[in-house]
Coordinates of C-alpha atoms in Angstrom, one line a residue:
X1 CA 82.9 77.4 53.5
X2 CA 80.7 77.5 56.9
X3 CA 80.5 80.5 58.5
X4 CA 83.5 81.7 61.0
X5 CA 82.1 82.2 64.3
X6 CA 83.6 82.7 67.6
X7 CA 87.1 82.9 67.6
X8 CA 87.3 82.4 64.1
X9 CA 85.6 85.3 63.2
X10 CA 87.1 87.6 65.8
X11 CA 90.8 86.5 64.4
X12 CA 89.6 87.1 60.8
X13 CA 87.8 90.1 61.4
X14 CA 90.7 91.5 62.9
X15 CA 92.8 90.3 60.0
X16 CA 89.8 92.4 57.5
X17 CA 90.8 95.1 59.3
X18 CA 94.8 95.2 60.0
X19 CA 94.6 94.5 55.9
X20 CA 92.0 97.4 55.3
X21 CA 94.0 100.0 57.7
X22 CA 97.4 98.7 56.0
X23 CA 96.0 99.1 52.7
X24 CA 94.8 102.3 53.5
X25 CA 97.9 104.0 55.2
X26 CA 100.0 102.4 52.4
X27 CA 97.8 103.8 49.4
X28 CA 97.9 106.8 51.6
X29 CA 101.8 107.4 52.0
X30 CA 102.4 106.7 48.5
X31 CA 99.4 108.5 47.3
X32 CA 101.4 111.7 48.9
X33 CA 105.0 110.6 47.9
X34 CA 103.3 110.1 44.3
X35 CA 101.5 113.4 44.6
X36 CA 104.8 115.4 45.6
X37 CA 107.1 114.1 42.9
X38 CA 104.4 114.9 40.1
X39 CA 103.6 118.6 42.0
X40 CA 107.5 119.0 41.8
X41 CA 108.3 118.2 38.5
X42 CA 105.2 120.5 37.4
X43 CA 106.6 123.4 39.1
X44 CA 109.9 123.0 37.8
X45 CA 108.9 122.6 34.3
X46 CA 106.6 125.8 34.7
X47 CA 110.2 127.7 36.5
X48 CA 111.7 126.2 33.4
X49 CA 109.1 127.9 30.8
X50 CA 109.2 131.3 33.5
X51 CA 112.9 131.5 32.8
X52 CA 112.4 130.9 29.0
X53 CA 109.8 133.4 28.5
X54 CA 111.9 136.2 30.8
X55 CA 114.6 135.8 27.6
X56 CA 112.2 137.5 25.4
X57 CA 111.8 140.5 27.7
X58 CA 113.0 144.2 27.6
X59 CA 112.4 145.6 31.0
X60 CA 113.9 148.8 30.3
X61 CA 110.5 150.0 28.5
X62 CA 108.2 149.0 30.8
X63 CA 107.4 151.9 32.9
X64 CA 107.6 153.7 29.2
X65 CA 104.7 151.2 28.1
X66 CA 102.9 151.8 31.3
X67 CA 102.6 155.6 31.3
X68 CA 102.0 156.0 27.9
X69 CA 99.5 152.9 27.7
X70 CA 101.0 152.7 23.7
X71 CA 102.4 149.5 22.2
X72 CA 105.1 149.5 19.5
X73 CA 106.5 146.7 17.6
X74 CA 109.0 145.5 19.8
X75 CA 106.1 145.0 22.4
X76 CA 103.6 143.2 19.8
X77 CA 106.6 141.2 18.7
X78 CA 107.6 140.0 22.1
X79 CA 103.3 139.4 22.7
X80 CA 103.3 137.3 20.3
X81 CA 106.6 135.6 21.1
X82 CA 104.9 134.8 24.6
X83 CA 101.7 133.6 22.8
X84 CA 103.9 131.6 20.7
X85 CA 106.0 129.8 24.0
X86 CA 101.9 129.7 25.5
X87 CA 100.5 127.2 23.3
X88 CA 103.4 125.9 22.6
X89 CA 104.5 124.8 26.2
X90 CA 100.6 123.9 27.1
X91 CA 100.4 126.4 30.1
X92 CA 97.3 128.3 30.9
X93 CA 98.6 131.5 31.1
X94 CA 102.0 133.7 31.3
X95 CA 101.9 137.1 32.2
X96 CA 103.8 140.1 33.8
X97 CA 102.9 142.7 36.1
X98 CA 104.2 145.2 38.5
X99 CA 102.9 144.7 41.7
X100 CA 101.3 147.4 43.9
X101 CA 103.9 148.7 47.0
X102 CA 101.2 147.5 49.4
X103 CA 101.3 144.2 47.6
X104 CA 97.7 143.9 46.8
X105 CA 97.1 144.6 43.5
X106 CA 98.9 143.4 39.7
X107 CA 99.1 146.0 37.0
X108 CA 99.2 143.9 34.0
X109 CA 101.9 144.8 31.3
X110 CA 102.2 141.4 29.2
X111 CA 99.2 138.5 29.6
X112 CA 99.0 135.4 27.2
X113 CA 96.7 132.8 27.2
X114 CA 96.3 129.6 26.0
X115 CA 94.3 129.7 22.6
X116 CA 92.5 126.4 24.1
X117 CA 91.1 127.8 27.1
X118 CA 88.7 130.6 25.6
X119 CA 89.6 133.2 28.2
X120 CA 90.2 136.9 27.6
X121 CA 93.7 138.4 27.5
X122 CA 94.2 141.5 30.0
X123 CA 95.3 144.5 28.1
X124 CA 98.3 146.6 28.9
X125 CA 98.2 148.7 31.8
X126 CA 94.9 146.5 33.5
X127 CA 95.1 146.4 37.1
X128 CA 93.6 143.2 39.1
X129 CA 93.5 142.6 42.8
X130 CA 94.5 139.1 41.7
X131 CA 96.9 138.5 44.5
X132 CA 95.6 135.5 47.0
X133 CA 96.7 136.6 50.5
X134 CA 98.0 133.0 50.5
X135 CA 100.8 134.3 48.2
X136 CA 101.4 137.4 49.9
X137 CA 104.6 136.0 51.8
X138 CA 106.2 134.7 48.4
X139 CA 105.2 137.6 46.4
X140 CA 107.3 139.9 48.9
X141 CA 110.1 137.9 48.8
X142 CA 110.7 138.0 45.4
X143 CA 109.6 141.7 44.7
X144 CA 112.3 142.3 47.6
X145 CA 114.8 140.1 47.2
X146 CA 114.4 138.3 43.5
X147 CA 114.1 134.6 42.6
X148 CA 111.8 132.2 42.8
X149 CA 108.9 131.7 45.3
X150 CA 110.2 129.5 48.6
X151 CA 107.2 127.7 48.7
X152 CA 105.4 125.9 46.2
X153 CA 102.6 127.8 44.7
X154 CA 99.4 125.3 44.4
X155 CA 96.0 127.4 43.0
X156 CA 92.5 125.8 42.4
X157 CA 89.8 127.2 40.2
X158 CA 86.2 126.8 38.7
X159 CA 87.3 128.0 35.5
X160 CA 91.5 126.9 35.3
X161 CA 90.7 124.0 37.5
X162 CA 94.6 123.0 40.0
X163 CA 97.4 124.5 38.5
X164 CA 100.7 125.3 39.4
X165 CA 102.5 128.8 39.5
X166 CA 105.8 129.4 38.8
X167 CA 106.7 133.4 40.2
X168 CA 110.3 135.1 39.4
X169 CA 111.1 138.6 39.5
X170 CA 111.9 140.6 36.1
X171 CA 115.0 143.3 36.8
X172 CA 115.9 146.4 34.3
X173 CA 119.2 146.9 33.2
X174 CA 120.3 148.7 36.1
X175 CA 119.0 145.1 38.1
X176 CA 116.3 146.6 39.9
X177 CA 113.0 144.4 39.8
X178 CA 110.2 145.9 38.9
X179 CA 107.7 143.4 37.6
X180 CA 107.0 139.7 38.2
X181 CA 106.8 136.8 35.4
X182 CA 104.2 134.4 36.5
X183 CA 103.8 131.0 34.5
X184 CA 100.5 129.1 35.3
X185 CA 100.7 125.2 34.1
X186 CA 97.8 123.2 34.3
X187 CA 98.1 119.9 36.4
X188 CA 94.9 118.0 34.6
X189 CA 97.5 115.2 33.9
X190 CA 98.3 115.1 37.5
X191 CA 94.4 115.0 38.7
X192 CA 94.1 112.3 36.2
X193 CA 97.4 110.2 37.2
X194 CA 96.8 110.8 40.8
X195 CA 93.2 109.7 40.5
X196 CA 94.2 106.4 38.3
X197 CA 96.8 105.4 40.6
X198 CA 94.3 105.6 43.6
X199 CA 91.9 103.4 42.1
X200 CA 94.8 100.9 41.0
X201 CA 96.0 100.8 44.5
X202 CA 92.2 100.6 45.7
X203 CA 91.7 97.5 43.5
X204 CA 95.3 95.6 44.1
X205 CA 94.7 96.1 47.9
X206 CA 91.1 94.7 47.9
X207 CA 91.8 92.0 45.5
X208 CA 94.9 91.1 47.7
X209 CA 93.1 91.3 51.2
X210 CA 90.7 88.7 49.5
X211 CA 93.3 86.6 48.6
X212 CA 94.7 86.2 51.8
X213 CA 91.5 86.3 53.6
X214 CA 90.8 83.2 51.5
X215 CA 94.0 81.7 52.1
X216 CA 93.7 82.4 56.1
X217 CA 90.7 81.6 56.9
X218 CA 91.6 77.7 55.1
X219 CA 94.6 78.2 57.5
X220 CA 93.1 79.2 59.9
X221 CA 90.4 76.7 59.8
X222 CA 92.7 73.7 59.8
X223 CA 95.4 74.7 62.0
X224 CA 93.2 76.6 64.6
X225 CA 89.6 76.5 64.6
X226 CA 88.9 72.6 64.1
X227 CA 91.6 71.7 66.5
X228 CA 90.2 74.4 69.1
X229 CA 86.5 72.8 68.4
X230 CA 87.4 69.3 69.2
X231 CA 89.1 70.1 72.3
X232 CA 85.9 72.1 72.9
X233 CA 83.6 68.7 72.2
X234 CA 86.3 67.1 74.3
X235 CA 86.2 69.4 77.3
X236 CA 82.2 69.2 77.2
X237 CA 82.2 65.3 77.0
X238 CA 84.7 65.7 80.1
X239 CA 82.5 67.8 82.0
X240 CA 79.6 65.3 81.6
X241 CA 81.6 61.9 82.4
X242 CA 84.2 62.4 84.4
X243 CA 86.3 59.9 82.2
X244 CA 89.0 60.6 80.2
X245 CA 89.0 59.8 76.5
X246 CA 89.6 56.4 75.1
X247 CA 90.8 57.9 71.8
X248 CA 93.4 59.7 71.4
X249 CA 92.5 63.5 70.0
X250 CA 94.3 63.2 67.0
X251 CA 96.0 66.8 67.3
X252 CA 99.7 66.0 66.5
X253 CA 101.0 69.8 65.7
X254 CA 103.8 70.8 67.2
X255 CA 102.2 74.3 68.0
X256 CA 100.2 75.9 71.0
X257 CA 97.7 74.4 69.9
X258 CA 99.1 70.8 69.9
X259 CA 100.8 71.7 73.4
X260 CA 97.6 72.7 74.3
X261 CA 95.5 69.4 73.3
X262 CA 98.3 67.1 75.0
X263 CA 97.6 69.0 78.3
X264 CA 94.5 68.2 78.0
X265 CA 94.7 65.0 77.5
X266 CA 97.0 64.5 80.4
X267 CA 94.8 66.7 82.7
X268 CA 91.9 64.3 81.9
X269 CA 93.7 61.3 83.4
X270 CA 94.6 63.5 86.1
X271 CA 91.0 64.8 87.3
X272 CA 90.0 61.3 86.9
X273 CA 93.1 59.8 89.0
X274 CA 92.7 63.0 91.3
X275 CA 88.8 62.4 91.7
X276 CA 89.5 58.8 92.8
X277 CA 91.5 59.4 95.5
X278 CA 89.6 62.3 96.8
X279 CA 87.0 60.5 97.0
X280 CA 88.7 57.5 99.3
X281 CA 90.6 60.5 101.5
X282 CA 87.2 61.5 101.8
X283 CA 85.6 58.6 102.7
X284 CA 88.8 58.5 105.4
X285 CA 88.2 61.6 106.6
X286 CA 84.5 60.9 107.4
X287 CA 85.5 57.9 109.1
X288 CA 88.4 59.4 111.0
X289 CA 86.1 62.2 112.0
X290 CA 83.6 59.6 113.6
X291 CA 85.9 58.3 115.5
X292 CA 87.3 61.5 116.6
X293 CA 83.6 62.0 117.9
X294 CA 83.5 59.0 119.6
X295 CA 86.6 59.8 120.5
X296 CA 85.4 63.3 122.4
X297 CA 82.4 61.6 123.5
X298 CA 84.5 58.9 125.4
X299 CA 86.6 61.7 126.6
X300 CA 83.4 63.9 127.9
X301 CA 82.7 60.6 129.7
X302 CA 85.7 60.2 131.6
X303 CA 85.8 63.6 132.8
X304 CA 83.0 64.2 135.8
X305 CA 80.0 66.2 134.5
X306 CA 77.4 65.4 136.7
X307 CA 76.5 68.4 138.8
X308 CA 75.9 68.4 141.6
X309 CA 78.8 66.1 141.9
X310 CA 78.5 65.0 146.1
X311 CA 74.5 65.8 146.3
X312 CA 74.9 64.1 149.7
X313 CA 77.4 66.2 150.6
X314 CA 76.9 69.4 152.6
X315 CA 80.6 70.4 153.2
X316 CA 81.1 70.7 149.7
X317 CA 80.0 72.1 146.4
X318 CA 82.4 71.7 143.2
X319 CA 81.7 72.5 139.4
X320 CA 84.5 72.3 136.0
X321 CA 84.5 72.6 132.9
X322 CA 86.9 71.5 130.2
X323 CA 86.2 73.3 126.4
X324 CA 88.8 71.5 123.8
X325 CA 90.5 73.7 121.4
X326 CA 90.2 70.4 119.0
X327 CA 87.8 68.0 119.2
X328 CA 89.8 65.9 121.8
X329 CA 91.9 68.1 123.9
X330 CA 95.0 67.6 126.1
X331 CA 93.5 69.4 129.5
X332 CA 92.0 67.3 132.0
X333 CA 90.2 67.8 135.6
X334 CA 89.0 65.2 138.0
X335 CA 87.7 65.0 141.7
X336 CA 86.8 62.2 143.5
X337 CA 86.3 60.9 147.1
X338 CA 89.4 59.1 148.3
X339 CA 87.6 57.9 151.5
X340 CA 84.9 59.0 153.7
X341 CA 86.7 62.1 154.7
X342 CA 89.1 63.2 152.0
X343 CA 87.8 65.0 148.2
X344 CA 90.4 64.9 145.5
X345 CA 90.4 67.4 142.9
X346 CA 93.1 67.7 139.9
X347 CA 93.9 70.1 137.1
X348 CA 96.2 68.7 134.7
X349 CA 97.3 70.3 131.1
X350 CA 99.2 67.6 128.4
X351 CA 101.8 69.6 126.2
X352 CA 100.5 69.6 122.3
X353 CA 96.8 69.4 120.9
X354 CA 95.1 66.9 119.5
X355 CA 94.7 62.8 119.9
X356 CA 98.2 62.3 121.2
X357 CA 97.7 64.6 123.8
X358 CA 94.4 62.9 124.6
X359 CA 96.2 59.8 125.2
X360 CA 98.6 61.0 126.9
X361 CA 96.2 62.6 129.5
X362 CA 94.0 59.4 130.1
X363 CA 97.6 57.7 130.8
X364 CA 98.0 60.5 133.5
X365 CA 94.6 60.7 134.4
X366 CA 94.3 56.9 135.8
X367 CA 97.5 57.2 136.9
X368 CA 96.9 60.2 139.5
X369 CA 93.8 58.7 140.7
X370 CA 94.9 55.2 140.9
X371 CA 98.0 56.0 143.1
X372 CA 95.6 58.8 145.5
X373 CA 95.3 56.8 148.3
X374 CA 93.9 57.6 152.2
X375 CA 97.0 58.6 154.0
X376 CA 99.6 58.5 151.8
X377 CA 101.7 61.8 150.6
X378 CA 101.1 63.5 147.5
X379 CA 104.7 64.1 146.7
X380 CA 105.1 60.4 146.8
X381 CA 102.2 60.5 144.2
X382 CA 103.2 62.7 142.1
X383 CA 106.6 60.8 142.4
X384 CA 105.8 57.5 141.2
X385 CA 103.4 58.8 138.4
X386 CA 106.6 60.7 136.8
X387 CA 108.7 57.5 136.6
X388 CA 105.8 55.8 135.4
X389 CA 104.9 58.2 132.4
X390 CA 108.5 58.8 131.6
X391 CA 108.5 55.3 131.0
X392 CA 106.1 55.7 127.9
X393 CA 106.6 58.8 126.7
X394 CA 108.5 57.8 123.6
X395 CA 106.6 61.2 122.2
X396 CA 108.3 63.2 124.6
X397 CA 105.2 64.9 126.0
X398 CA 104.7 66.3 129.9
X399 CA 102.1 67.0 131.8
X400 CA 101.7 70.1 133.9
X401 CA 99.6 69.0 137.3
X402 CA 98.0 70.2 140.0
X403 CA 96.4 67.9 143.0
X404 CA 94.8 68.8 146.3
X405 CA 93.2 66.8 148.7
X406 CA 91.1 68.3 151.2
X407 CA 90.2 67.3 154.7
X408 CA 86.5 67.5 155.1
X409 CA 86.9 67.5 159.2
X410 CA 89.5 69.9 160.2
X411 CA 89.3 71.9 156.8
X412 CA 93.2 70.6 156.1
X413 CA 94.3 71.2 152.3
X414 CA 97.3 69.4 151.0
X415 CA 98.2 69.8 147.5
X416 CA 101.3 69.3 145.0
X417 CA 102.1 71.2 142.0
X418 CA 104.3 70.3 138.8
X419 CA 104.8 73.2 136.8
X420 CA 101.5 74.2 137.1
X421 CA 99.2 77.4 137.2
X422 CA 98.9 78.9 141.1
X423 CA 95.6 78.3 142.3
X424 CA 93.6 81.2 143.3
X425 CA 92.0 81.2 147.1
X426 CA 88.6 83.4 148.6
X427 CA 88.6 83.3 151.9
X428 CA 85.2 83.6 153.0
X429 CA 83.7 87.2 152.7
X430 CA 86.8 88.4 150.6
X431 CA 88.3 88.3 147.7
X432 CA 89.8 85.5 145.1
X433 CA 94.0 86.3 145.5
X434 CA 96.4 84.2 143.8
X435 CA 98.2 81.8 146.2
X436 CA 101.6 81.4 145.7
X437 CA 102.8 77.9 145.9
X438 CA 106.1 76.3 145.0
X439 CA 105.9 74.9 141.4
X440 CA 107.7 71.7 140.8
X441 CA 109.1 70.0 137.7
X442 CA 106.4 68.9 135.2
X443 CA 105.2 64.9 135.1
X444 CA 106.9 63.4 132.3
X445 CA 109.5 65.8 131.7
X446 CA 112.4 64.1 133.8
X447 CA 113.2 60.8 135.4
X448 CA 113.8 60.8 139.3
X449 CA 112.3 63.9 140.3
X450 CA 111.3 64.3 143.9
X451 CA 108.3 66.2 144.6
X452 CA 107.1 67.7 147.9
X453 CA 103.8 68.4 149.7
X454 CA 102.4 71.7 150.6
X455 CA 99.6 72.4 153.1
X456 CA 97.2 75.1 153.7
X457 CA 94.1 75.7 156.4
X458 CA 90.6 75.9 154.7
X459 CA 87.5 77.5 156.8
X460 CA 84.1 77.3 156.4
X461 CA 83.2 79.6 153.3
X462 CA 86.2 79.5 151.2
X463 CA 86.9 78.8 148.0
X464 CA 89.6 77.5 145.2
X465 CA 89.6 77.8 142.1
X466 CA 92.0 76.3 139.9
X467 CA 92.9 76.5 136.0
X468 CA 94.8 75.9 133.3
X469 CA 97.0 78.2 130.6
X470 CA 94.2 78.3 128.0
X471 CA 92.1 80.8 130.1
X472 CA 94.8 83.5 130.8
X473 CA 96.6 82.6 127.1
X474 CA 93.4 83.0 125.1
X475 CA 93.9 85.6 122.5
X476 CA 91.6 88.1 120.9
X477 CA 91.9 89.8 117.1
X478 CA 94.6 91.9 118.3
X479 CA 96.7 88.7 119.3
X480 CA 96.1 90.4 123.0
X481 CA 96.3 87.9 125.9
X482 CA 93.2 87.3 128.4
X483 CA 96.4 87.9 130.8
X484 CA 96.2 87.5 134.8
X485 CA 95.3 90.4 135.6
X486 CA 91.9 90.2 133.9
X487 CA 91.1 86.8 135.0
X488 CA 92.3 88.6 138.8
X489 CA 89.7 91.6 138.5
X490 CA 86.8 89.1 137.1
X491 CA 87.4 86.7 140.1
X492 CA 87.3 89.3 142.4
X493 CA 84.2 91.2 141.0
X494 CA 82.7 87.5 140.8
X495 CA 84.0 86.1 144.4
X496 CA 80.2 86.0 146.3
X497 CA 79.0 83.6 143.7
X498 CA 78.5 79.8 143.9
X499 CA 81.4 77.5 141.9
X500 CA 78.5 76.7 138.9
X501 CA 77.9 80.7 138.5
X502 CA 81.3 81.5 138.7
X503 CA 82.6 79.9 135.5
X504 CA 79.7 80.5 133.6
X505 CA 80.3 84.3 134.3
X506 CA 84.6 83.5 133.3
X507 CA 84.0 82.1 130.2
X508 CA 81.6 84.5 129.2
X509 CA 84.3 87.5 129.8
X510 CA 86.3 85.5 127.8
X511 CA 84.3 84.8 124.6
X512 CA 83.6 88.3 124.8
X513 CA 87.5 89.1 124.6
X514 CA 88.3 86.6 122.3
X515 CA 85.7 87.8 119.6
X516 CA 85.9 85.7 116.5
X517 CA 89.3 85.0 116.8
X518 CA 89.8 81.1 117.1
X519 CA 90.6 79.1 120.3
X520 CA 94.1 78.1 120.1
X521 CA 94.6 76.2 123.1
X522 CA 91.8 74.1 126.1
X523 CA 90.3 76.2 128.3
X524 CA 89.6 74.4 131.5
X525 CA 88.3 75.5 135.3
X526 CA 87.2 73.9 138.4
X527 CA 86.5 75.7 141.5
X528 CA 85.8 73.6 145.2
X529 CA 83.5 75.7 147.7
X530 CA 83.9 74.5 151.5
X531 CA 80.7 75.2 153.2
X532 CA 80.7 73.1 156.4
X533 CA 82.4 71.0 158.4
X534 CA 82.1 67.5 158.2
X535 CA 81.5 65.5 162.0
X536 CA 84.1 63.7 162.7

C-alpha cells in the first residue's frame, strides 16, 4: 500500500491514536472494575474464614493464657483446629491478639500459618509492633466498637507477596472485646488473573486497531485521498492553463467530497467565463479612460490658460484656475474681450460630476459667450441662455453663474448672478470683503425666469475675485469644511498680492486643510486686477 502522506497520514495518525487512547482508557476502566470485583470477593471469603475460625474460640481464658503464658488442652486443641481451617482454607495466616491501648502494638495469643509458606508461628504471649499506621483507623474502630474493618484492608510484602486482611473483634462472655481475629488470604490468583486479563486486553486491542487501521486507510484511500489528489492535479493543471477541463473528473459521490469536485468543476468554467469578460471590460476601461483624457485635455483647451491673458493690456491683469474633482469636471471660468473697451469674465458651476456635467457646461459655456454682446444687458443674457438650456436639459441639470463685464474707461462693473457664490471685492490699499449681491434663480433650473443687472464702480487698484462652492466646501479628515471664514482671513492676509500669486497662495491653504482626504467636488478661482484706466 503506498505510503499515506499529507492528509492521509494526519487522518490516520489521528485514528492510531483515538484507537490507542480508547484502548487504553477502556483496558483501564475495566482493568479497575475487574480488579474491584476480584479484591471484594477475596475479602469476603477471608471475613467468611474470620467468622469460621472465631467459632472455635473461648475468649473467656485468654487473659488466663496471657498471664500465666501456659497452654492446656483446650488451647492446643483449638491451635490445631486453626491450623487445621489454615491449610485447609489456603490463607497465609490467622491469628489473634490483643491490641495495645495506644494501638501500636499486637500481643499474640493464637497464630497459624500456612504449612506451605515456611514461616515461623509466634508463640503465645509474643508482642509485635505489627500494626501499619495505615490500619490504625480500622483497628480502632473495631477494638471500640466491634465488627469488621470499614475499609478494605489491602497489604503488600516481600515475603507474603498482596494479600488481603480480613479484621473482626473477638468479645468474652460478658461481650466485651478484647482481642482481634485477623485472616490474611493470599491474592496470587488475583496478580495472576489481573495480569492475564491485561495482556488479553493489550493483544485484542492492538490486533483490533490494526484491523481497522487496515480497513480505513483502504477507505480512506478510495473515498478521500484519491478523490482529494485528483482535484489536487486538477487545481494545478488549472493554475497553469487557465482552461477548464475537457473531462469530466469522474468523482460521482454523493459526499463532501463529491460536492466539493462539482464546485470545482463549475468554478473552472467560471474563472475561465469570468477571465474573458474581464479582460474585454478591461480593454473598455482603457479605451474609455483615453478618451476621458482626451476628453480633459479638450476641456483644458476650452478654458483660457494662457497667462498673461491681455499682455497688451495695461488696465488689466486676470489669472484662474479650474482643478477637476474627476478627470472632466462640471466648473467652468471664462474671460474674453467683448469689444475694444469691455472684458468679460464668468464663473460658472454645473450640478453633478463627471462627463454629463462636462457637457452640460460647454452647452452653457458657448452659450454665455455667444449671447455677450457690446451694449446689450446682462439680465437679457442670462435670460435667453435659461430658456435655451432648459430646452435640453432632459437630465435635469442647472448651472449656478456668475458674469461681469467691466468698463475699461470709466471703471463701470455690471454683473449678473444665478444662484451663485458672492464675489469678494479689494478696494485698492484694503482688504478683500465679500460683496453682497442679489442672487438670482440658477440657469437651467426654471423656464421664464427674469433676471436683472447689478452695477458697481471700480477704481484704479481694485480687485475681484470670484469662485466657486468647491473652495469653501472642501473637506479635510475630520469631514470639516474649508468654510468662508477661512477663505475671508486668507484673502485678507493675501489682498497686496497680484491675481497669479494670489491663488497659488489659496490653494495651497487649502491642500494643507484638506490633508489626504480626497477632493469631492471642482475647485475653481479667478481674480480681475484693474490697474489703469483705459483712454477713451
Amino acid at each position: 500500500m503506498k505510503k499515506l502522506t499529507g492528509i492521509a497520514g494526519k487522518l490516520t495518525t489521528g485514528v492510531i491514536l483515538f484507537g490507542i487512547l480508547l484502548g487504553a482508557v477502556c483496558s483501564t476502566v475495566g482493568y479497575m472494575e475487574f480488579t474491584t470485583v476480584l479484591e471484594q470477593q477475596y475479602n469476603d471469603s477471608a471475613y467468611e474464614i474470620a467468622e469460621t475460625a472465631r467459632t472455635i474460640l473461648n475468649p473467656d481464658k485468654f487473659e488466663q493464657y496471657l498471664e500465666t503464658g501456659q497452654t492446656d488442652e483446650e488451647y492446643e486443641n483449638i491451635l490445631s483446629r486453626l491450623d487445621t481451617l489454615t491449610d485447609a482454607t489456603n490463607v497465609t495466616f490467622i491469628y489473634v491478639a490483643r491490641v495495645s491501648e495506644d494501638y501500636k502494638t499486637l500481643t499474640y495469643i493464637y497464630d497459624t500459618v500456612n504449612s506451605s509458606t515456611g514461616f515461623d508461628r509466634y508463640p503465645l504471649g509474643y508482642t509485635a509492633s505489627d500494626l501499619d499506621e495505615k490500619h490504625t483507623e480500622n483497628v480502632i474502630k473495631i477494638m471500640t466498637e466491634g465488627g469488621r474493618a470499614e475499609k478494605y484492608l489491602y497489604s503488600y510484602s516481600k515475603e507474603s507477596g498482596a494479600h488481603t486482611t480480613a479484621a473482626i473483634d473477638v468479645k468474652n462472655s460478658d461481650g466485651k472485646i478484647i482481642a482481634m481475629l485477623c485472616v490474611e488470604k493470599p491474592m496470587t490468583r488475583l496478580e495472576n488473573a489481573r495480569n492475564a486479563y491485561v495482556l488479553h486486553v493489550v493483544f485484542w486491542t492492538l490486533g483490533a486497531i490494526v484491523l481497522f487501521i487496515f480497513v480505513y486507510s483502504i477507505i480512506l484511500r478510495r473515498g478521500v485521498i484519491k478523490p482529494i489528489e485528483a482535484l489536487t492535479k486538477e487545481a494545478e493543471r488549472f493554475a497553469q492553463t487557465n482552461l477548464p477541463s475537457t473531462k469530466p473528473l469522474n468523482i460521482t459521490q454523493r459526499d463532501e467530497v463529491g460536492i466539493l469536485a462539482r464546485a470545482v468543476e463549475k468554478m473552472e468554467t467560471d474563472i475561465a467565463e469570468y477571465t474573458e469578460n474581464l479582460t474585454a471590460i478591461t480593454a473598455e476601461k482603457e479605451r474609455v479612460n483615453t478618451e476621458l483624457s482626451v476628453a480633459t485635455r479638450i476641456q483644458a483647451n476650452m478654458l483660457p490658460s494662457i497667462f498673461p491673458a491681455f499682455p497688451e493690456r495695461k488696465e488689466i491683469d486676470i489669472y484662474a484656475t479650474m482643478n477637476p474633482a474627476k478627470e472632466v469636471g462640471g466648473d467652468f471660468y471664462d474671460f474674453f474681450m467683448v469689444d475694444e473697451r469691455h472684458l468679460a469674465i464668468v464663473m460658472a458651476d454645473v450640478s453633478g460630476k463627471g462627463v454629463p456635467a462636462a457637457l452640460f457646461m460647454v452647452i452653457g459655456k458657448t452659450l454665455i459667450k455667444d449671447h455677450t454682446q457690446s451694449g446689450k444687458d446682462l439680465g437679457e443674457v442670462f435670460t435667453e441662455v435659461n430658456e435655451l438650456l432648459c430646452e435640453s436639459n432632459s437630465e435635469g441639470l442647472f448651472i449656478t453663474a456668475f458674469e461681469g463685464v467691466l468698463d475699461l474707461v470709466n471703471g463701470d462693473f455690471r454683473f449678473v448672478n444665478a444662484g451663485h457664490e458672492i464675489p469678494y471685492i479689494c478696494k485698492k490699499g484694503g482688504n478683500f470683503e465679500p460683496y453682497k449681491v442679489r442672487a438670482g434663480f440658477v440657469l437651467a433650473g426654471m423656464e421664464g425666469i427674469r433676471y436683472k443687472c447689478g452695477e458697481l464702480r471700480l477704481d484704479v487698484g481694485d480687485k475681484i475675485f470670484q469662485y466657486t462652492d468647491g473652495v469653501t466646501e472642501a473637506t479635510n479628515a475630520n469631514n470639516e469644511l474649508f468654510g468662508m471664514d477661512r477663505l475671508t482671513d486668507i484673502l485678507g492676509e493675501n489682498s497686496a498680492l497680484p491675481p497669479a500669486e494670489l491663488l497659488t497662495k489659496i490653494k495651497e491653504y487649502i491642500d494643507k486643510f484638506v490633508g489626504e482626504a480626497p477632493q469631492f467636488d471642482d475647485i475653481t478661482m479667478l481674480c480681475l486686477e484693474y490697474k489703469a484706466r483705459m483712454e477713451g
